mmCIF file of C-alpha atoms in Angstrom:
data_model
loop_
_atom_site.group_PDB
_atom_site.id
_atom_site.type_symbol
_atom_site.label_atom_id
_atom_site.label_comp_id
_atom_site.label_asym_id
_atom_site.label_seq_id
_atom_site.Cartn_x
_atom_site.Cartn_y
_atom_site.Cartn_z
ATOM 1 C CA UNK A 17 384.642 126.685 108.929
ATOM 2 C CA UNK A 18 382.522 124.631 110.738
ATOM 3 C CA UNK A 19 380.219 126.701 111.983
ATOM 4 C CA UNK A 20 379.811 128.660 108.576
ATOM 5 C CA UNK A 21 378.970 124.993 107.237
ATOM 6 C CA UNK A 22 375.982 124.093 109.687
ATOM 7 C CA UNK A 23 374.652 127.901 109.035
ATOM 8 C CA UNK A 24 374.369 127.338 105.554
ATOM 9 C CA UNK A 25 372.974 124.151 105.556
ATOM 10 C CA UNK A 26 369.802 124.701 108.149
ATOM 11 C CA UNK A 27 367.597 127.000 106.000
ATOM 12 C CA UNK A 28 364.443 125.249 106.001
ATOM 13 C CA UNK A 29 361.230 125.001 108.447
ATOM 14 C CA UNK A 30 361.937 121.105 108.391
ATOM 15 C CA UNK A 31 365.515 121.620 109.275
ATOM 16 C CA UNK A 32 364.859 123.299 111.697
ATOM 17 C CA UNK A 33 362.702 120.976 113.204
ATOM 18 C CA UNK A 34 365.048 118.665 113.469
ATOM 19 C CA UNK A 35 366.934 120.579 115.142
ATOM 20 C CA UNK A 36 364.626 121.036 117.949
ATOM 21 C CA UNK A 37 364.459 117.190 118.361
ATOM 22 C CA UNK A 38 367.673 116.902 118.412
ATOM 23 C CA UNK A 39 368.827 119.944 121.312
ATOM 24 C CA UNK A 40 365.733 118.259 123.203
ATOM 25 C CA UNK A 41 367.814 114.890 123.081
ATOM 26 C CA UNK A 42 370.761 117.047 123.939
ATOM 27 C CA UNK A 43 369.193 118.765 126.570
ATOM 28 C CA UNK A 44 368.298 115.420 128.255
ATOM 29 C CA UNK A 45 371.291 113.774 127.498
ATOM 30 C CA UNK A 46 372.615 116.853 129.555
ATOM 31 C CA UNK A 47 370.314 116.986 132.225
ATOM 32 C CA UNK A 48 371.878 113.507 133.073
ATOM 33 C CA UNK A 49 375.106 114.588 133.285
ATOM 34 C CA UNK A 50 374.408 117.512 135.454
ATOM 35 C CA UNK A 51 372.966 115.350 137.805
ATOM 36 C CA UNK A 52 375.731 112.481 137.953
ATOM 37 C CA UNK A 53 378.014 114.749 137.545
ATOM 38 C CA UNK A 54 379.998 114.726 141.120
ATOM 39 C CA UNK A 55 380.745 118.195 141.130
ATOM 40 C CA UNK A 56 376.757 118.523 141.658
ATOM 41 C CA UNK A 57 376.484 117.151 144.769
ATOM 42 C CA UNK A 58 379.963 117.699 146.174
ATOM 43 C CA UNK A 59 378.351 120.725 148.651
ATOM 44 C CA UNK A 60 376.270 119.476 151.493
ATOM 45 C CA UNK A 61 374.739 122.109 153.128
ATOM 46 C CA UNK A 62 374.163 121.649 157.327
ATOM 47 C CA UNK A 63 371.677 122.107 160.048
ATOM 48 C CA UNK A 64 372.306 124.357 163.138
ATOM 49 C CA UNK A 65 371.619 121.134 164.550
ATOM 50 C CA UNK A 66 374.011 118.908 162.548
ATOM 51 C CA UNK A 67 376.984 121.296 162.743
ATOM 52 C CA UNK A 68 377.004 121.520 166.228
ATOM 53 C CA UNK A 69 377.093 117.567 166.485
ATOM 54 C CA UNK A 70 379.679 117.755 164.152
ATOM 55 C CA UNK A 71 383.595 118.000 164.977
ATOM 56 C CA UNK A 72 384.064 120.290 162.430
ATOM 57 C CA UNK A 73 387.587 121.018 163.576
ATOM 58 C CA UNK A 74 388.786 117.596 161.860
ATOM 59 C CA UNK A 75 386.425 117.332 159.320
ATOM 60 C CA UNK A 76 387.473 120.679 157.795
ATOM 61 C CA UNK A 77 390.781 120.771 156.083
ATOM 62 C CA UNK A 78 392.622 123.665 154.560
ATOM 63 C CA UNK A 79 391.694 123.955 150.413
ATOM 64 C CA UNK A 80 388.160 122.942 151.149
ATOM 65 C CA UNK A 81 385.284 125.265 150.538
ATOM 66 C CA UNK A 82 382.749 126.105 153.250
ATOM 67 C CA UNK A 83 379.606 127.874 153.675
ATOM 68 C CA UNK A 84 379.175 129.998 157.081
ATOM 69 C CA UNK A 85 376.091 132.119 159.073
ATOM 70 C CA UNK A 86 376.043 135.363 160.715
ATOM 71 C CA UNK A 87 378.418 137.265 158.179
ATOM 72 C CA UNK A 88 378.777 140.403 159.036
ATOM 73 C CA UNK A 89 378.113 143.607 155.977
ATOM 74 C CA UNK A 90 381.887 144.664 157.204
ATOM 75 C CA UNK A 91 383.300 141.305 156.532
ATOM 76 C CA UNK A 92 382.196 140.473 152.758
ATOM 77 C CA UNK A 93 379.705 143.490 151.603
ATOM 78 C CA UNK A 94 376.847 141.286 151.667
ATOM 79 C CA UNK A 95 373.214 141.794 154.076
ATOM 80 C CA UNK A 96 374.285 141.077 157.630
ATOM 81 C CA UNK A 97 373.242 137.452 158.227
ATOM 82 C CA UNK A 98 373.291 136.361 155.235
ATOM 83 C CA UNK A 99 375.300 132.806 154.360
ATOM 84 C CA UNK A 100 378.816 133.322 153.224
ATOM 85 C CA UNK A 101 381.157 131.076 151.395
ATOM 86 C CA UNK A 102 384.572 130.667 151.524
ATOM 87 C CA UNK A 103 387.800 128.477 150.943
ATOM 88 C CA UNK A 104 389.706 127.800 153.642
ATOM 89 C CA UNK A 105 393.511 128.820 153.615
ATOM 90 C CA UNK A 106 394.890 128.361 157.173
ATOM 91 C CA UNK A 107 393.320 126.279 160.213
ATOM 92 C CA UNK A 108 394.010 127.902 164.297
ATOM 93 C CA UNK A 109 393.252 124.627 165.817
ATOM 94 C CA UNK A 110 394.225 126.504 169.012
ATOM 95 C CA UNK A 111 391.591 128.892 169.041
ATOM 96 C CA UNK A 112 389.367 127.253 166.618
ATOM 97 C CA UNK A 113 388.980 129.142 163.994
ATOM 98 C CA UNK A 114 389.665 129.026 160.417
ATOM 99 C CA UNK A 115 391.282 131.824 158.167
ATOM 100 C CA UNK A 116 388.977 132.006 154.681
ATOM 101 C CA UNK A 117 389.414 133.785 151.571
ATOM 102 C CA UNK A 118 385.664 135.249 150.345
ATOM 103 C CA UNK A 119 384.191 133.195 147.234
ATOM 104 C CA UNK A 120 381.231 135.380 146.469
ATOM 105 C CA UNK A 121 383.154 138.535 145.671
ATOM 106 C CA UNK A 122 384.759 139.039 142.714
ATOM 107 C CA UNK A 123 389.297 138.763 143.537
ATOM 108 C CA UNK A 124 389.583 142.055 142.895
ATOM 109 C CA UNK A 125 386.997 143.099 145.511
ATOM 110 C CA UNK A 126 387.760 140.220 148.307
ATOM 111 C CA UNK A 127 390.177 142.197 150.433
ATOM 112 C CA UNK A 128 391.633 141.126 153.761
ATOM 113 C CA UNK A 129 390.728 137.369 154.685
ATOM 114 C CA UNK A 130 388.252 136.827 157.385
ATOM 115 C CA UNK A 131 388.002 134.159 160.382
ATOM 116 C CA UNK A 132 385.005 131.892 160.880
ATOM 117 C CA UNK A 133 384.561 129.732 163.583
ATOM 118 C CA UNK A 134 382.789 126.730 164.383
ATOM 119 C CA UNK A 135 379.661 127.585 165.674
ATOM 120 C CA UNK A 136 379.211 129.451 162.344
ATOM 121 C CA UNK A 137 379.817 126.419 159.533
ATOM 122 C CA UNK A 138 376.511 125.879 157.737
ATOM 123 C CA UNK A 139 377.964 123.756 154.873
ATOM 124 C CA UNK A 140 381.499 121.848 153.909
ATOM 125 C CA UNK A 141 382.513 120.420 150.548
ATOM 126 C CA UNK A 142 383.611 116.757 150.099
ATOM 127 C CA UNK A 143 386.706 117.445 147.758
ATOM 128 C CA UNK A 144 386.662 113.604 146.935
ATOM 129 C CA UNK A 145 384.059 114.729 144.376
ATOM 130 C CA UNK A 146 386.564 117.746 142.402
ATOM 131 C CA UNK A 147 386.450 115.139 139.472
ATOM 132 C CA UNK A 148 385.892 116.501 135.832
ATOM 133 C CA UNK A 149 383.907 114.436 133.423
ATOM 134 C CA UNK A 150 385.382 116.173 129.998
ATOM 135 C CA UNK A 151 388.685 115.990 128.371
ATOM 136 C CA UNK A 152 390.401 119.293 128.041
ATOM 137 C CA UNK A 153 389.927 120.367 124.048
ATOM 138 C CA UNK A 154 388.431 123.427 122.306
ATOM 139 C CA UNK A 155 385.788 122.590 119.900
ATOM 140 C CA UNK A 156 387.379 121.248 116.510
ATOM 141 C CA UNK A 157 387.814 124.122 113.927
ATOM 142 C CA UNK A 158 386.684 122.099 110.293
ATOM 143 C CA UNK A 159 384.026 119.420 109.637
ATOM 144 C CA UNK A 160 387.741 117.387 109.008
ATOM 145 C CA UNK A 161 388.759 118.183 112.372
ATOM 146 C CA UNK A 162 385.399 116.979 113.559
ATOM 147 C CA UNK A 163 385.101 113.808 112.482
ATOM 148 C CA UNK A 164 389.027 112.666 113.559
ATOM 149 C CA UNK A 165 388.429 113.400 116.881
ATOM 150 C CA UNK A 166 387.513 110.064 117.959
ATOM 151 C CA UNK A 167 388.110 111.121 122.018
ATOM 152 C CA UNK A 168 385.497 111.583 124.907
ATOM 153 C CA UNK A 169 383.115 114.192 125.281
ATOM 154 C CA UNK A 170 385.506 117.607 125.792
ATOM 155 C CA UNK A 171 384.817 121.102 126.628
ATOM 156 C CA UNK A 172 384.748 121.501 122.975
ATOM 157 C CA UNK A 173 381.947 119.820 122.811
ATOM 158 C CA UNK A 174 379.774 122.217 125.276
ATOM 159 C CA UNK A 175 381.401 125.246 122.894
ATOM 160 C CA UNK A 176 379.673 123.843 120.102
ATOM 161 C CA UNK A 177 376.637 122.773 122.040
ATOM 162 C CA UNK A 178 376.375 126.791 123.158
ATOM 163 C CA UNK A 179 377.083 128.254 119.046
ATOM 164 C CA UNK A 180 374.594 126.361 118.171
ATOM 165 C CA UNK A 181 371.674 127.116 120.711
ATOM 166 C CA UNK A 182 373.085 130.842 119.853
ATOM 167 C CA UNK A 183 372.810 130.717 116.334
ATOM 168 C CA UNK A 184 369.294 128.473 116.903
ATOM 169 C CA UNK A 185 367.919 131.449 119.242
ATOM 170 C CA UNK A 186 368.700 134.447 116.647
ATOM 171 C CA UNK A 187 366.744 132.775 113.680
ATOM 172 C CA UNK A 188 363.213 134.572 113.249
ATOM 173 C CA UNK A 189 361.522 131.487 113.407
ATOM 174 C CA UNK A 190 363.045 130.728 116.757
ATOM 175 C CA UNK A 191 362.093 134.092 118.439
ATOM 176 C CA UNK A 192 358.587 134.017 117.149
ATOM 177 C CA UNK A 193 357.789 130.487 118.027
ATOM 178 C CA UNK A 194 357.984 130.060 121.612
ATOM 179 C CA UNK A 195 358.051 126.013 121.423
ATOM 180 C CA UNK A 196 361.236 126.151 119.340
ATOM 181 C CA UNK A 197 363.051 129.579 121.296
ATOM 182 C CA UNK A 198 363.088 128.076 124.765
ATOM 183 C CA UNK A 199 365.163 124.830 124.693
ATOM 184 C CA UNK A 200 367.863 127.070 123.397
ATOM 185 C CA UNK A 201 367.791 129.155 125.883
ATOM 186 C CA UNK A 202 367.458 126.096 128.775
ATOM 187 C CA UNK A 203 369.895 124.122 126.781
ATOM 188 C CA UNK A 204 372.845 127.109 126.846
ATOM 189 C CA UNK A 205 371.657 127.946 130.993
ATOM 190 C CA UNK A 206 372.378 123.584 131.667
ATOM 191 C CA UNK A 207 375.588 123.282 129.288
ATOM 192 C CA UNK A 208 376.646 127.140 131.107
ATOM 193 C CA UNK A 209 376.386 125.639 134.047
ATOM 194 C CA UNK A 210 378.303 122.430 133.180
ATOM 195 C CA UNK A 211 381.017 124.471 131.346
ATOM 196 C CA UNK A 212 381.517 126.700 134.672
ATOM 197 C CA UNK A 213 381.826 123.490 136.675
ATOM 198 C CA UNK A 214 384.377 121.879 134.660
ATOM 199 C CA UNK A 215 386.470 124.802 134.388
ATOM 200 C CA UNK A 216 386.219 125.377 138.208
ATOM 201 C CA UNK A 217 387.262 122.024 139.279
ATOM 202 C CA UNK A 218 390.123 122.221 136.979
ATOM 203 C CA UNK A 219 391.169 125.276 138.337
ATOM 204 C CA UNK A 220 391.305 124.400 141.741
ATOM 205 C CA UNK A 221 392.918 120.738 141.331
ATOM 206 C CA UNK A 222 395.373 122.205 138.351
ATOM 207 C CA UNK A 223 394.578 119.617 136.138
ATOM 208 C CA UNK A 224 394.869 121.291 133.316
ATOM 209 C CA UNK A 225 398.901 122.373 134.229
ATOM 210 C CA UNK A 226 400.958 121.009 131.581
ATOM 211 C CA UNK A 227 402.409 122.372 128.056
ATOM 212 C CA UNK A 228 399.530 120.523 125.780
ATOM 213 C CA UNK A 229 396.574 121.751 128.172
ATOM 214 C CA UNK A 230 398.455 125.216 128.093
ATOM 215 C CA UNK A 231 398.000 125.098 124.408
ATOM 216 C CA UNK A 232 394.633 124.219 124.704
ATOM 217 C CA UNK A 233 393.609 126.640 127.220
ATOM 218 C CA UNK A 234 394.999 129.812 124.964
ATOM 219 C CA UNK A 235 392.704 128.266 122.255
ATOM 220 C CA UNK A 236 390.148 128.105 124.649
ATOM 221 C CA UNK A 237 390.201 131.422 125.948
ATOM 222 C CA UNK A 238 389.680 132.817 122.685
ATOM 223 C CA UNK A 239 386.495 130.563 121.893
ATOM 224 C CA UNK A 240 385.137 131.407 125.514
ATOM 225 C CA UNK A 241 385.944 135.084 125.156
ATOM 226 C CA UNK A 242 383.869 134.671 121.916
ATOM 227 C CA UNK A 243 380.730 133.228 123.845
ATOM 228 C CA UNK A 244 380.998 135.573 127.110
ATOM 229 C CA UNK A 245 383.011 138.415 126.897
ATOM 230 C CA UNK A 246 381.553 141.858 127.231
ATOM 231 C CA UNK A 247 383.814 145.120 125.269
ATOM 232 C CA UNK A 248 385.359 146.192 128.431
ATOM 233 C CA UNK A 249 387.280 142.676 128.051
ATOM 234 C CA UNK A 250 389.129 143.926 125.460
ATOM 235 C CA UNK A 251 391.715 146.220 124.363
ATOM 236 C CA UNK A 252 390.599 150.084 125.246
ATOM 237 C CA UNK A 253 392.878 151.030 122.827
ATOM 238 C CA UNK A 254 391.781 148.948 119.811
ATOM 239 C CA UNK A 255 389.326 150.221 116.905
ATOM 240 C CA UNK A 256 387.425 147.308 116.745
ATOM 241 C CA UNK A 257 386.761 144.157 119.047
ATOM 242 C CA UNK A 258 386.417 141.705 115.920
ATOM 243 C CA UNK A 259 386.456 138.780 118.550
ATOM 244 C CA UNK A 260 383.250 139.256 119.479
ATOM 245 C CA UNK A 261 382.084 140.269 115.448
ATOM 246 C CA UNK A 262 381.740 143.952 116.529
ATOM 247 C CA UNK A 263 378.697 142.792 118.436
ATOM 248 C CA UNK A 264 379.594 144.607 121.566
ATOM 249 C CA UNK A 265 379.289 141.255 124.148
ATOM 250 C CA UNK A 266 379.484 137.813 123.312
ATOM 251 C CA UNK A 267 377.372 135.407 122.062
ATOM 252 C CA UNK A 268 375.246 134.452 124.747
ATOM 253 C CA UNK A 269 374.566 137.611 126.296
ATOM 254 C CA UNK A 270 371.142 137.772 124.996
ATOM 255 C CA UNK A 271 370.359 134.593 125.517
ATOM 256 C CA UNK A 272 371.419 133.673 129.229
ATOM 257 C CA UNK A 273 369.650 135.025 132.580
ATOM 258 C CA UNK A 274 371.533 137.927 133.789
ATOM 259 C CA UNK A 275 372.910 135.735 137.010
ATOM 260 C CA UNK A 276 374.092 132.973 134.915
ATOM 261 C CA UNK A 277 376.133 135.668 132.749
ATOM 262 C CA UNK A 278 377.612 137.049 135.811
ATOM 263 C CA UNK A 279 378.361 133.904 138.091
ATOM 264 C CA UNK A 280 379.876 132.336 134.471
ATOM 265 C CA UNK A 281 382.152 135.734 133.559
ATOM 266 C CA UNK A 282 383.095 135.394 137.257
ATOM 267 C CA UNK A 283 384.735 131.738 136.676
ATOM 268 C CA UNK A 284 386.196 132.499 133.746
ATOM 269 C CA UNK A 285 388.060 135.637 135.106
ATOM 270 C CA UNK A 286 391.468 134.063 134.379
ATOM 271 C CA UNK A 287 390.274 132.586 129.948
ATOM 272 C CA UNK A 288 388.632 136.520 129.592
ATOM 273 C CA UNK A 289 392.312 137.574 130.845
ATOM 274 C CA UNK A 290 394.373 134.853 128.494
ATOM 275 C CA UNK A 291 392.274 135.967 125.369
ATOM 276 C CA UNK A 292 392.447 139.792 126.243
ATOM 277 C CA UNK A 293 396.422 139.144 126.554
ATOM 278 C CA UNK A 294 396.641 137.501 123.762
ATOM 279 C CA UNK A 295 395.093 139.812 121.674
ATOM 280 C CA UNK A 296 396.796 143.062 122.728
ATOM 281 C CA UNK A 297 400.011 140.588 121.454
ATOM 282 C CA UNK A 298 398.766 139.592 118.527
ATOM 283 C CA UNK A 299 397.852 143.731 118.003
ATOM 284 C CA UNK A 300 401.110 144.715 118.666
ATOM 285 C CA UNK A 301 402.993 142.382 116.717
ATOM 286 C CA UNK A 302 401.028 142.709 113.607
ATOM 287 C CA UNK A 303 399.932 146.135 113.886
ATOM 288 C CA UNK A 304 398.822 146.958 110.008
ATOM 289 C CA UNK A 305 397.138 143.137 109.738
#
């Protein structure tokens, strides 16, 4: 496989170090990205001030994601005042109010929706900006497969970006030296967060609803699962959890801050659900393999 290829072939000190200077490139080339990236700045966050200039009663339209003051601990299980965010799913204009499903909890744990009025916006999102930036592809499976692919950067491309600064990390040489160890770990928090974007976006606009992209996505879900699933995504009943190589969580649990494992696991609810599906199939129909 791929991946068995580059293992083998790094070995040395020298190697290594061009490795570094190459995930620095990366990691610049990245940082870019991130920060044209419309997604990034596709939340503007508002003044007590500005919101009450603001007729937020047109601006805000059902779909759109907004952030809100004064929550309540009853409402979403957060500290009282604290800023909430939600997306909008039905607009009173005749009282004012809008109707909002909770974004900060995980589905399972969002209950009842809750109403937010005016007076309490504190941010709105400019959907103009839900654009995604990379085609819809797992990363290629051969050197072969690799060097066909003539298309634009892909999600497959950020998978490979994140088994590498994984399999850069674990090397002794990486972990002593803390020059080399850290732009692995920066480089898998930046293309994380760019991964999580993506796959957000395309959630929300469906852009990835056809039979190809299906295909893609089951693919997908297993390479994801691979990089952040924990054992309690898989089958209870199974001996083994050989998609994560019996190493109990995936990849990058060791190598991301505990915040960015749990805001990323929380996007990809619905891959860590495909792969754990898939899997219990795959179990049942080939039970002895």
């Amino acid at each position: 496989s791929l991946e068995r290829t580059c293992r083998a072939s790094v070995t040395s000190d020298f190697m290594s170090q061009l490795e570094f200077q190459a995930a620095f490139c990366l990691l610049s080339a990245g940082t870019i990205i991130w920060r044209t990236h419309p997604a990034s700045s596709s939340f503007v966050m508002l003044s007590d001030k500005e919101a009450f200039h603001l007729d937020s009663m047109s601006v805000v339209k059902v779909g759109m994601d907004i952030a809100f003051r004064n929550v309540s601990e009853m409402q979403t299980g957060a500290a009282a005042g604290k800023t909430g965010f939600g997306r909008v799913v039905d607009i009173n204009t005749m009282d004012c109010v809008w109707e909002v499903v909770l974004l900060d909890l995980p589905e399972a744990n969002r209950g009842a929706n809750i109403f937010v009025r005016p007076h309490q916006l504190a941010g709105i999102e400019d959907t103009s900006k839900r654009t995604c930036m990379f085609a819809y592809k797992p990363a290629p499976g051969s050197s072969s497969e690799l060097k066909m692919d003539d298309s634009s950067l892909s999600l497959g491309n950020i998978i490979l970006g994140l088994r590498w600064c994984e399999q850069f990390y674990s090397k002794p040489i990486s972990r002593q030296a803390s020059e080399s160890g850290w732009i692995a770990q920066r480089l898998a928090e930046l293309l994380t967060a760019l991964l999580g974007t993506e796959m957000s976006v395309r959630k929300i606009t469906k852009m990835h609803d056809n039979s190809t992209n299906r295909h893609n996505g089951k693919i997908l879900a297993a390479q994801l699962t691979d990089l952040y699933g924990e054992e309690t995504d898989s089958d209870s009943n199974a001996n083994s959890v050989d998609w994560m190589d019996k190493r109990g969580a995936g990849r990058l649990k060791g190598l991301l801050s505990q915040q960015t494992w749990t805001a990323i696991r929380k996007q990809l609810q619905s891959e860590l659900g495909i792969a754990r599906c898939d899997k219990e199939t795959n179990r049942v129909a080939h039970p002895f393999c």
